[in-house]
Structures are given as structure tokens and as C-alpha cells.
Short mmCIF file of C-alpha atoms and ligand atoms in Angstrom, two decimals:
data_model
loop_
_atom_site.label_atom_id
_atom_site.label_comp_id
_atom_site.label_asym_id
_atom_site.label_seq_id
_atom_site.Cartn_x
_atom_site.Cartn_y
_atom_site.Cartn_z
CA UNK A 1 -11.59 -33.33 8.15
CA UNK A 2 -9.81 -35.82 5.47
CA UNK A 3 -8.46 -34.48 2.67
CA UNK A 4 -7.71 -36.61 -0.39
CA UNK A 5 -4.25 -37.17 -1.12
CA UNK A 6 -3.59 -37.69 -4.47
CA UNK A 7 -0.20 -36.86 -4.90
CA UNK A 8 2.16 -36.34 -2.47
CA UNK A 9 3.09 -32.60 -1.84
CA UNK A 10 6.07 -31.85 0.00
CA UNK A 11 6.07 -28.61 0.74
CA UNK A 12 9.05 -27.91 -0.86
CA UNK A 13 10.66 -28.60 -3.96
CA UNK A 14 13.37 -31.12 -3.73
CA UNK A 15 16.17 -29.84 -5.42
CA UNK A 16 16.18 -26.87 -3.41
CA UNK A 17 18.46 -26.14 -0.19
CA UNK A 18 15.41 -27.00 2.56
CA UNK A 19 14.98 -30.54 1.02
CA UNK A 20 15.96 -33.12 3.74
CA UNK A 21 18.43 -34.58 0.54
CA UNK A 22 21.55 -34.67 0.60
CA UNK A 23 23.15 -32.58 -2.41
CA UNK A 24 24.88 -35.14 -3.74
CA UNK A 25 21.55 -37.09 -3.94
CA UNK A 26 19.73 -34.41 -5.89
CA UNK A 27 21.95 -35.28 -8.67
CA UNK A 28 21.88 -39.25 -8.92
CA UNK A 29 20.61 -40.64 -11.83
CA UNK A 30 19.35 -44.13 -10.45
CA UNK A 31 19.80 -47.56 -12.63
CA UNK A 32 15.83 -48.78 -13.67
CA UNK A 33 16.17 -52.71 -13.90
CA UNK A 34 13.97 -54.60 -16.14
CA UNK A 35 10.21 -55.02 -14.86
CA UNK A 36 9.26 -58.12 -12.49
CA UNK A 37 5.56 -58.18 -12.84
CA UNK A 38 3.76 -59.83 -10.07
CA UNK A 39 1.86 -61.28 -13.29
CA UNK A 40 1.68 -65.15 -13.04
CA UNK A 41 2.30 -67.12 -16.61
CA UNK A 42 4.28 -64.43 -18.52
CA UNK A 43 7.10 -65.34 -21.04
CA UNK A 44 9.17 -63.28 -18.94
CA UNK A 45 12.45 -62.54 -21.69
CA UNK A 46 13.45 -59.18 -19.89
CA UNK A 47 15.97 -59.34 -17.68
CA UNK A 48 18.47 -62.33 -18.45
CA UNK A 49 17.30 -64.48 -15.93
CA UNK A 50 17.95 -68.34 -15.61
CA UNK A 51 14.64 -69.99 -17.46
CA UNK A 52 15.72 -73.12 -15.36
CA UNK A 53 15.59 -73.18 -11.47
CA UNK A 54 18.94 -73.62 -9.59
CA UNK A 55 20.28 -77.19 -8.47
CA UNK A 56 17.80 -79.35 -6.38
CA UNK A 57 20.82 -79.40 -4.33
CA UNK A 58 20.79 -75.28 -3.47
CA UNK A 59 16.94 -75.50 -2.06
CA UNK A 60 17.68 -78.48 0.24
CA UNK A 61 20.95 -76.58 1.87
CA UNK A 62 18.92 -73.30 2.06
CA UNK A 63 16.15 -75.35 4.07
CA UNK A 64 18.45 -76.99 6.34
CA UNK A 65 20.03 -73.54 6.60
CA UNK A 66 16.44 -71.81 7.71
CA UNK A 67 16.66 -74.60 10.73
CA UNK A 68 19.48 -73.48 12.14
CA UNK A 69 21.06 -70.69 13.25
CA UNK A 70 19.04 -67.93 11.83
CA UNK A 71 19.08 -65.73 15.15
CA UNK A 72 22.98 -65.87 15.09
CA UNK A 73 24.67 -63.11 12.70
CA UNK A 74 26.40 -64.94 9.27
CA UNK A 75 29.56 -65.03 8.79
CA UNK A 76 31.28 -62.10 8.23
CA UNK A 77 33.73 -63.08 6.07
CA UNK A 78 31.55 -65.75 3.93
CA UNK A 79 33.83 -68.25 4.30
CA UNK A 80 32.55 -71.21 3.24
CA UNK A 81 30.94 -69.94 0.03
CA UNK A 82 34.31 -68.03 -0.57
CA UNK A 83 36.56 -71.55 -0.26
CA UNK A 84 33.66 -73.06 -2.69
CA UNK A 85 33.81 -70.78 -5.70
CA UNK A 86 38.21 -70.40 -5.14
CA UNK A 87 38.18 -74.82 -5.23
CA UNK A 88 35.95 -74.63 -8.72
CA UNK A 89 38.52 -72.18 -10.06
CA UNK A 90 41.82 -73.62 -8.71
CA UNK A 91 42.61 -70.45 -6.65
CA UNK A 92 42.89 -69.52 -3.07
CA UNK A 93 40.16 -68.38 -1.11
CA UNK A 94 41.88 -65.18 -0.15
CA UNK A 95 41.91 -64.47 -3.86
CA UNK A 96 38.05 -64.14 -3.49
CA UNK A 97 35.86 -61.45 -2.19
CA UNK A 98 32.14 -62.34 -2.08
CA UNK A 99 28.99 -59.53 -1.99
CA UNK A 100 25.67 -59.28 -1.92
CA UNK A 101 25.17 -59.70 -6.12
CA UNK A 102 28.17 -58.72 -8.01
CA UNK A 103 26.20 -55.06 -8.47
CA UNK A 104 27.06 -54.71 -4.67
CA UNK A 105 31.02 -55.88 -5.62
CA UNK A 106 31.04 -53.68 -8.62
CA UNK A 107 29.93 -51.10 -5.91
CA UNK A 108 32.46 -51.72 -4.06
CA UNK A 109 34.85 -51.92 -6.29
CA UNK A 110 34.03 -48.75 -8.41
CA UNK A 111 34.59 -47.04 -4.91
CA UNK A 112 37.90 -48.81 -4.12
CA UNK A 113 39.58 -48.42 -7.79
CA UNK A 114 38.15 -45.84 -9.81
CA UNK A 115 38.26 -42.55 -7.59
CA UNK A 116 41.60 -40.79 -9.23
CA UNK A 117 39.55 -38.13 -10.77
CA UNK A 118 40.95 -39.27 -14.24
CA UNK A 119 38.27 -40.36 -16.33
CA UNK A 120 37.28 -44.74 -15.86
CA UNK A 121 36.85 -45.67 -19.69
CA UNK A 122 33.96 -48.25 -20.43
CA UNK A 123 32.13 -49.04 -23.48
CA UNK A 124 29.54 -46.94 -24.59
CA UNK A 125 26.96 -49.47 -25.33
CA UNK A 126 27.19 -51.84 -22.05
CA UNK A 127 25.91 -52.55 -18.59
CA UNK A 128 24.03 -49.38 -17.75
CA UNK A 129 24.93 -49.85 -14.48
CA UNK A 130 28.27 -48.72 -14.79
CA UNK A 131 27.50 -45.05 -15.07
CA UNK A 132 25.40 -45.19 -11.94
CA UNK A 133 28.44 -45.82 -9.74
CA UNK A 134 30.16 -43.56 -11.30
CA UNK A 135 27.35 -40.61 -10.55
CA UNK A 136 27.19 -42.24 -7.03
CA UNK A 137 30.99 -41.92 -6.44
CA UNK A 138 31.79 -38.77 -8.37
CA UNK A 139 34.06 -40.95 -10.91
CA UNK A 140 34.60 -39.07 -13.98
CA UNK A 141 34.42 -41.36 -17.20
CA UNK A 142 34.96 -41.51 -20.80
CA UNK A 143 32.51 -43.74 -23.08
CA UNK A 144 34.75 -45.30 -25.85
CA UNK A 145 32.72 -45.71 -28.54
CA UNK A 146 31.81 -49.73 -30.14
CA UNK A 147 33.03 -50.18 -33.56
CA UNK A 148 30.24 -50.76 -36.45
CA UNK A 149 30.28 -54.41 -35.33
CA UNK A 150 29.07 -52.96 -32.05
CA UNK A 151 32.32 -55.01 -30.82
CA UNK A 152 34.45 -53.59 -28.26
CA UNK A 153 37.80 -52.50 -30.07
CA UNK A 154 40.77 -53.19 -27.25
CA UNK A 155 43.38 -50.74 -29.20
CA UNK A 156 40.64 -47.80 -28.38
CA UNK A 157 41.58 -48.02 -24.93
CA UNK A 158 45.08 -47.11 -24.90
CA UNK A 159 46.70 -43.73 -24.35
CA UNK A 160 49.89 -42.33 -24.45
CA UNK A 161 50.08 -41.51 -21.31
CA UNK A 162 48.13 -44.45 -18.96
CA UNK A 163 48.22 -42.41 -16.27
CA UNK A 164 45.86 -40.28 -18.07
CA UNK A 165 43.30 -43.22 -17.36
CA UNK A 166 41.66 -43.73 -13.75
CA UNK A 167 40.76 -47.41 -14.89
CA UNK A 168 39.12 -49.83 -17.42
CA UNK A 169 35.83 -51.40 -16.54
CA UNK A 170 34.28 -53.92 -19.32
CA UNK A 171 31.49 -56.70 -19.46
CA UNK A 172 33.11 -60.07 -21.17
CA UNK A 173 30.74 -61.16 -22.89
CA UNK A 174 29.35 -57.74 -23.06
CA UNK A 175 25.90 -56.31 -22.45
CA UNK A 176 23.75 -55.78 -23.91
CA UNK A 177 25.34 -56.74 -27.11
CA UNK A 178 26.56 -60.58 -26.13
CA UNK A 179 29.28 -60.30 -27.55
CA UNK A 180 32.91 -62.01 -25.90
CA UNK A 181 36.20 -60.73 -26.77
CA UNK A 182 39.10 -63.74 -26.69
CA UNK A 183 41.54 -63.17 -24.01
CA UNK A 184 44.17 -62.04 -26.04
CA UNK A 185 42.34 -58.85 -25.93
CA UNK A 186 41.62 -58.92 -22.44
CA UNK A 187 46.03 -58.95 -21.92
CA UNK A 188 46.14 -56.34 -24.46
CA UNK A 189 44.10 -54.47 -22.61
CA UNK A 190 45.76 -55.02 -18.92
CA UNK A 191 49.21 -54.57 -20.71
CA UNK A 192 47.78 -51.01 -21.79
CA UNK A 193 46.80 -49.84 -18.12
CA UNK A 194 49.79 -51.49 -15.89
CA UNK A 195 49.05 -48.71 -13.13
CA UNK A 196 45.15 -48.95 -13.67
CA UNK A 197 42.68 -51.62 -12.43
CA UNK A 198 41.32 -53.52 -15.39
CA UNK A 199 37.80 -54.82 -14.13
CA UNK A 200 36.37 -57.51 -16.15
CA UNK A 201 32.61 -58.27 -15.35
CA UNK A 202 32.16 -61.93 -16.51
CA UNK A 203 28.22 -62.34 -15.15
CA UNK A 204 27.50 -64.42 -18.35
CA UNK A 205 30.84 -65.85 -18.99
CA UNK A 206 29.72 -69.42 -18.78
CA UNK A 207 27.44 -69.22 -21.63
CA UNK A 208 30.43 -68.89 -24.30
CA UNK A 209 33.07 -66.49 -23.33
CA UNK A 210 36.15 -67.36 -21.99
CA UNK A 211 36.79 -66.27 -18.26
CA UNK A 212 40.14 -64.47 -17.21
CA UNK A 213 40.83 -65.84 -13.69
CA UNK A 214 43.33 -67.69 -15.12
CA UNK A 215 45.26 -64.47 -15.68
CA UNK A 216 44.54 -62.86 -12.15
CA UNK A 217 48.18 -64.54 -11.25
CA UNK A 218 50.58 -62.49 -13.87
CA UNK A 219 48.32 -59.05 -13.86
CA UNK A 220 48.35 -57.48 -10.39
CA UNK A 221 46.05 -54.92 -11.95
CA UNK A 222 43.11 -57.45 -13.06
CA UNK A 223 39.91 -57.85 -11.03
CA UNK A 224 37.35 -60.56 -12.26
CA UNK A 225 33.45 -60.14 -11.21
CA UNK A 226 31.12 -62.66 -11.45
CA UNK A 227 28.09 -63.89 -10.47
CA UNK A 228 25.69 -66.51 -9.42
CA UNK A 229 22.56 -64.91 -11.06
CA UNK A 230 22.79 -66.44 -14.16
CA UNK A 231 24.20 -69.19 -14.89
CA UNK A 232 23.73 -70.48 -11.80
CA UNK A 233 20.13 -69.70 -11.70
CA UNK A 234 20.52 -67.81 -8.40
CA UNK A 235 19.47 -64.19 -9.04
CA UNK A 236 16.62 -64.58 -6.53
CA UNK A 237 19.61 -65.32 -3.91
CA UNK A 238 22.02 -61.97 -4.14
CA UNK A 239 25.54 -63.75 -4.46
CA UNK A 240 28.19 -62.03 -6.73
CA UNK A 241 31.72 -62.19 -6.56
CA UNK A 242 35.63 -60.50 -7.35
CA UNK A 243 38.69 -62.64 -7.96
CA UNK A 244 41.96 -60.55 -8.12
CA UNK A 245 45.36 -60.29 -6.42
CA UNK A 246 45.27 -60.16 -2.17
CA UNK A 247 45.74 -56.50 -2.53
CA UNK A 248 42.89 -55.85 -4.80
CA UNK A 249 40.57 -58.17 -2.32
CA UNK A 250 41.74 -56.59 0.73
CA UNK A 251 40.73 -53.27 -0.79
CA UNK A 252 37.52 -54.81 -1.44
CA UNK A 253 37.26 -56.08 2.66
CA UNK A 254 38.21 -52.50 3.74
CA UNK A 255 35.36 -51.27 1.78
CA UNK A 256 33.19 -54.08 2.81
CA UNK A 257 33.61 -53.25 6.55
CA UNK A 258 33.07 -49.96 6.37
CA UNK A 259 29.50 -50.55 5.07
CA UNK A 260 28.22 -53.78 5.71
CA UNK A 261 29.84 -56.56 7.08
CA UNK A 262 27.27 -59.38 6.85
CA UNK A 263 26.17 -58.95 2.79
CA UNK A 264 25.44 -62.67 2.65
CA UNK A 265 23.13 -63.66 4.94
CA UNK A 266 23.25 -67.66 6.38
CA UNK A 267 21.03 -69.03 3.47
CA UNK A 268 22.73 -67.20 0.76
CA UNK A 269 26.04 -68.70 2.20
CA UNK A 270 24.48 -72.28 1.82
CA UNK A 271 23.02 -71.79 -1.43
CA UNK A 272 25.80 -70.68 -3.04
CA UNK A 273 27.97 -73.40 -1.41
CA UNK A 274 25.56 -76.20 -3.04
CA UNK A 275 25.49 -74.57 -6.03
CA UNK A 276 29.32 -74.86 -6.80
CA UNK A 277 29.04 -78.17 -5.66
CA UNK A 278 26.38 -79.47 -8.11
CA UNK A 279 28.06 -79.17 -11.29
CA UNK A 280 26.06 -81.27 -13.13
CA UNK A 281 23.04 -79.21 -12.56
CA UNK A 282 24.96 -76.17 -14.00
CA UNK A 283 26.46 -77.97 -17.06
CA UNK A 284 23.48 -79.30 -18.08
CA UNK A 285 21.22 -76.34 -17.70
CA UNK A 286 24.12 -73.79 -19.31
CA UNK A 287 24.03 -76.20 -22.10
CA UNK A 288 20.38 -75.90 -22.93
CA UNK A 289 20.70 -72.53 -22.91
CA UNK A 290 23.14 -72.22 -25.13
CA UNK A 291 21.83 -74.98 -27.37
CA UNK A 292 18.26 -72.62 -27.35
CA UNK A 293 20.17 -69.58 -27.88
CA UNK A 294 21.01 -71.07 -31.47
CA UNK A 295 18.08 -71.87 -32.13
CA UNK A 296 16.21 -68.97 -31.53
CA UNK A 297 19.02 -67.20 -33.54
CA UNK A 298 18.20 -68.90 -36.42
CA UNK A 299 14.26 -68.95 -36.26
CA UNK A 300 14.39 -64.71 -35.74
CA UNK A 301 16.84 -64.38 -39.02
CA UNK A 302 13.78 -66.48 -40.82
CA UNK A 303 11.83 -63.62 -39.43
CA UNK A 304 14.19 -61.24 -41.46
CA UNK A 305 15.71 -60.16 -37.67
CA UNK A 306 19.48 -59.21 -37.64
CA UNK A 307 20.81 -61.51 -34.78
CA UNK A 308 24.48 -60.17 -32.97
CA UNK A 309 26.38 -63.32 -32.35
CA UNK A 310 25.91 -63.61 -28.61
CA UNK A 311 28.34 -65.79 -25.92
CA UNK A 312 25.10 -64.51 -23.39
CA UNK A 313 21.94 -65.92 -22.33
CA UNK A 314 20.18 -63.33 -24.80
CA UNK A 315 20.64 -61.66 -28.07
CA UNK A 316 20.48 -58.76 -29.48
CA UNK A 317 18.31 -58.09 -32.61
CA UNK A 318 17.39 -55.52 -34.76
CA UNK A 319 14.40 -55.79 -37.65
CA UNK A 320 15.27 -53.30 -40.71
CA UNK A 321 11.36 -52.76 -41.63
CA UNK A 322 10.10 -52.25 -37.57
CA UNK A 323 10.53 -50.11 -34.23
CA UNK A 324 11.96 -51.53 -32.08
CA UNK A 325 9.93 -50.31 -29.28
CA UNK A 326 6.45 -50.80 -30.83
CA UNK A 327 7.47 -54.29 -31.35
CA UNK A 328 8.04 -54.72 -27.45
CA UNK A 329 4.84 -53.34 -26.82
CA UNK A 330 3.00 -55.55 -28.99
CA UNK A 331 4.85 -58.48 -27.53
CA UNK A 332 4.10 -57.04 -24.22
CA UNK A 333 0.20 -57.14 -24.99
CA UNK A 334 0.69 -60.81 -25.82
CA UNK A 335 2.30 -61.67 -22.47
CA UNK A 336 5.85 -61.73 -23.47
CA UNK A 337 8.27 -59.47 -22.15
CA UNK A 338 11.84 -58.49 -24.01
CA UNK A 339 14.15 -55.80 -23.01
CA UNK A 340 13.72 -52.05 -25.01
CA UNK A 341 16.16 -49.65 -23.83
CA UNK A 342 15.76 -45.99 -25.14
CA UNK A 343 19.62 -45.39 -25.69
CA UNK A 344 21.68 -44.03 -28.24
CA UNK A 345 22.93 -46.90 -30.71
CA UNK A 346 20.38 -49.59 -29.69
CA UNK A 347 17.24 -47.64 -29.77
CA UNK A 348 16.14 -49.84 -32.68
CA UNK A 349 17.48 -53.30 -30.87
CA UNK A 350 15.70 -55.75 -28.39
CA UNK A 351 17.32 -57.58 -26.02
CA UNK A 352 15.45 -60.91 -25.58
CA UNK A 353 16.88 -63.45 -22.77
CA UNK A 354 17.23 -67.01 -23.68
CA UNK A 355 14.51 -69.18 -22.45
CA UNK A 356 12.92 -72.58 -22.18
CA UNK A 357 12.46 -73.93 -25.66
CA UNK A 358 8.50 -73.90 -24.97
CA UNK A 359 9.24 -69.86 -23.81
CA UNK A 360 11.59 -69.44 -27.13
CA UNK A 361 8.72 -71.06 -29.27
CA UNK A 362 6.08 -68.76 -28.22
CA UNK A 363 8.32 -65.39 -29.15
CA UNK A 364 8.62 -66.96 -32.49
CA UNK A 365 4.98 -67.95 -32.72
CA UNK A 366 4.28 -64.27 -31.91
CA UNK A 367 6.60 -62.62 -33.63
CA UNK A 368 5.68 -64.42 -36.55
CA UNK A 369 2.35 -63.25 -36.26
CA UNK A 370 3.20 -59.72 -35.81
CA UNK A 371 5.39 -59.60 -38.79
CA UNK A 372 3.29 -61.02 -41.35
CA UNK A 373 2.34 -58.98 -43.85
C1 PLP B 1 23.10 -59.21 -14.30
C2 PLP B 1 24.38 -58.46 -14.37
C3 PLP B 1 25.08 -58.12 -13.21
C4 PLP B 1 24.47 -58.18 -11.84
O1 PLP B 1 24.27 -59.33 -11.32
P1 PLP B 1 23.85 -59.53 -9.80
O2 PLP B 1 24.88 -60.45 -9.31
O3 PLP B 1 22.49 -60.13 -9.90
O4 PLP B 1 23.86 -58.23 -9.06
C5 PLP B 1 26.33 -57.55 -13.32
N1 PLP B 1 26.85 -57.26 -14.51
C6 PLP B 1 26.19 -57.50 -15.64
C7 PLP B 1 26.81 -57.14 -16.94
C8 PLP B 1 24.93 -58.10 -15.60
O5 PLP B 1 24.24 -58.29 -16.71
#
């Protein structure tokens, strides 16, 4: 006899002590990333990808990759992709630890650096991601709050006593604001927390902001994430890396092995090798985006849209006379998608990603519509 199944029962509820969970995983809080519809032609504005596809040069090493070798294991250590992205930024390659996306470094590093049980400060408006590790790990954190400017505010994140501090985790630029701080405030900053890893997540450094790998040689206590999702078009690949002192990498290898010691798998490692390599391919394509991103700054403050100045590949806006939500829904219905997030502070914001100038026209074209009186 069948019996309909419409939702699932389990017999039991899951918080209680007969679930099969773990405890600790009653209590997680996961991280929702932006929607990937399997809807073909939709201005897709939502989740800060690359409007442009990576370097002709990236597909062609990932084919020739898929012919060989796929039944042998990768290389452990990622060697080859770890020597390319250490030559682009004049450092050694045992200055560079390499993951599967930087969310999997930032993983690893949360776990490495952050466990002192003194509270990790981080912004309160930022990557949302950030508090998920920290419910994952059992890190205890402090939100310091963005000034009116919604800019971070360095001098905030002193104390006293540093020790007080387990660590300082910031985006540069940040997210989802956009904006950059110089790097005068990122030294202020490591200068504040000499015992404390400072980690600096720079995944859309190259559309403005100014990265701080040049300072990984004076500040034992700075590690530097980025990433080859953006800029480099790649986020369909999984590559994401840390730059820091040999200590601070080695801690990232210990965790590393202890999990997973093949996160890039043989056509990630020859992707991401091509894609340092074809630097013409990533100037040009940053540069449109950035040369969109004004544009599309100026055409939304026609629209009477308060525009944060972003170093990103998105903005942040804010209309005085609409919500922000409905206004994502409405876009929604006419195929575009931007980025709503119900939190405190930017409730009334959308975060739109930067994209082809036909994709940019269209959001105007609509918006324009939906704002008329
Ligand atoms: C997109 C993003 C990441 C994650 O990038 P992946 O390498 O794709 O995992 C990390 N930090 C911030 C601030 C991001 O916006």
C-alpha cells in the first residue's frame, strides 16, 4: 500500500537528543548564497559574479587537463597554481596557501587563528559569511559597528588591552558596502593587534582597492585572502587563496591535511595556472567593469538612487521614496535579479553586481519604468 509522502516526517524532532545530529549541528546557522536559477536569459545581478567569461586561455588548459591524468589524484600541495599566483605578486610560493574558493581558506583559517575564546571583531555590515565560521567553530565575536558613512572606522578596533581581542577579520573593499579603506588603515589596524591575526579578505580587490600583500613581509600577524571568482571570472572553478608569513601558511597546511588534502582538483590547478598567465584577459575585462560600474552609478542617481562609492564589482544603493525589497521583487518579475538581504542597517539597500553594459542598460531601462510616477 503507497502512501503519499508529502513532507518528510522523521519520527522525531530534530533538535531533540534521538536525532542522528550532532549537537553542535542543531545549532548552526548555515550561510544562504544568492539564487542560481537554472533560468536561461536572466540579467543575473545577484551574486557578484564576473559578467565576462574567464581567459580563452583557462578553457583550453582545463581541456588539455580533462585528457590527461584524471584517474591519478592532483597534487596535493597545488603546486603549480601556488608558484603562479606567488610570480604575479613577487612573493614566494611558500608564502601561498591555495583552497578550494577562498570560503574554504577563510574556513580554514577561521579554525587555525580565531579559536582563543576572546571575541574575533569584524564589521557589522560585511560578508555574512563570517559569522557562519564562527557558529561552526565556536569563535566568539564582537560586531563593531560601521560609522554613518557605513565605512569601516580602523580606530574602533583597538583596545587597551589587545589581548582582549582573539583577531581581526575584514573584507577590503568591503561587502556588501564596496567600499576600500587605503592601506594606511590596514597598518593601523595590524599595529593595533601585534599578537592577533589581522585577516584581510581582498576577493574584489582588483576592481579599485589597494591589496596588502605588499605588507605580508613587515606584519607577521597579516593574512591576505583572495580569490579567483571574480575578477578572474572563475567562480564556476573553486580556487581561492591566503598569502601570509610561512608560519601563518603552515598553519593553514596543518589544517588542510587534516581535512582534505586534494581541494583543487587537476583542472582547477590548470585553470587557475592560465588564468594568472593571461593578464591581458584580466586587465581588460576588470577595466570594463569598472568603467560600467561608473556608469551605472551615475544613471541610478538620475533615478534619485543613493549610490555608496564602491572599489567592487557592485554597488550598494538605497532609494529614499521605495522598499527596498519590493523593488527586488518587481525587478525579479522582469527577469533581473539584484541582491536583498533582510539585515539590520541595509534592509532598505540593494546590492546590484556590475554587469555587461547591455545587462547594466536593462536595470536602468527597468528601473526607470518602475519608478516613474
Ligand atoms: C565572493 C566572496 C568570497 C568567496 O569567494 P569564493 O572564492 O568563490 O569562495 C569571499 N569573500 C567575500 C567578501 C566574497 O564576496
Amino acid at each position: 500500500m503507497g502512501r503519499a509522502v508529502s513532507a518528510i516526517n522523521y519520527g522525531f524532532d530534530v533538535n531533540s537528543e534521538e536525532s542522528f545530529w550532532s549537537p553542535a549541528i542543531r545549532g548552526l546557522v548555515p550561510y544562504v548564497p544568492g539564487e542560481q536559477p537554472r533560468i536561461a536569459d536572466l540579467v543575473k545581478l545577484n551574486t557578484n559574479e564576473n559578467p565576462y567569461p574567464p581567459s580563452p586561455r583557462v578553457v583550453q588548459a582545463i581541456a588539455t587537463a580533462a585528457q590527461h591524468g584524471l584517474q591519478l589524484y592532483p597534487d596535493p600541495q597545488a603546486t603549480a597554481a601556488r608558484e603562479a599566483v606567488a610570480a604575479y605578486h613577487g612573493i614566494a610560493a611558500e608564502q601561498v596557501f591555495a583552497g578550494n574558493g577562498s570560503d574554504e581558506v577563510l574556513a580554514h583559517a577561521f579554525f587555525a587563528f580565531f579559536r582563543h575564546g576572546r571575541p574575533l571583531l569584524m564589521p557589522d555590515v560585511t560578508y555574512s559569511f563570517y559569522v557562519v565560521y564562527c557558529g561552526l567553530y565556536g569563535i566568539a565575536f564582537e560586531a563593531v559597528p560601521l560609522d554613518a558613512q557605513m565605512q569601516i572606522r580602523v580606530a574602533d578596533y583597538a583596545r587597551a588591552d589587545p589581548l582582549e581581542v582573539g583577531g581581526v577579520v575584514i573584507a577590503n573593499p568591503n561587502a556588501p558596502t564596496g567600499c576600500a579603506l587605503p592601506l594606511a588603515a590596514i597598518e593601523q589596524l595590524l599595529q593595533s593587534q601585534p599578537r592577533r591575526v589581522v585577516l584581510v579578505d581582498e576577493a574584489y580587490v582588483d576592481f579599485g582597492g589597494d591589496s596588502a600583500i605588499g605588507l605580508i613581509a613587515r606584519y607577521p600577524n597579516l593574512l591576505v585572502v583572495q580569490t579567483l571568482s571574480k575578477a578572474r571570472s572563475l567562480a564556476g572553478l573553486r580556487v581561492g587563496f591566503a598569502v601570509g608569513q610561512r608560519h601563518l601558511i603552515e598553519a593553514l597546511e596543518r589544517v588542510k591535511d587534516s581535512f582534505n588534502s586534494y581541494p583543487l582538483d587537476r583542472l582547477a590547478l590548470a585553470g587557475a595556472v592560465a588564468a594568472y598567465q593571461d593578464r591581458d584577459h584580466f586587465e581588460q575585462t576588470r577595466a570594463a567593469v569598472m568603467h560600467s560600474r561608473e556608469g551605472l552609478t551615475l544613471a541610478l542617481e538620475d533615478l534619485g538612487f543613493e549610490v555608496l562609492p564602491s572599489s567592487a564589482n557592485f554597488i550598494l544603493v538605497h532609494h529614499p521614496g521605495r522598499d527596498a525589497a519590493q523593488l527586488a521583487q518587481a525587478l525579479r518579475e522582469r527577469g533581473i535579479l539584484v541582491r536583498h538581504f533582510k539585515l539590520p542597517r541595509v534592509a532598505q539597500h540593494l546590492r546590484i553586481s556590475i554587469g555587461t553594459p547591455q545587462q547594466c542598460d536593462a536595470l536602468v531601462r527597468a528601473l526607470g519604468e518602475l519608478l516613474a510616477p
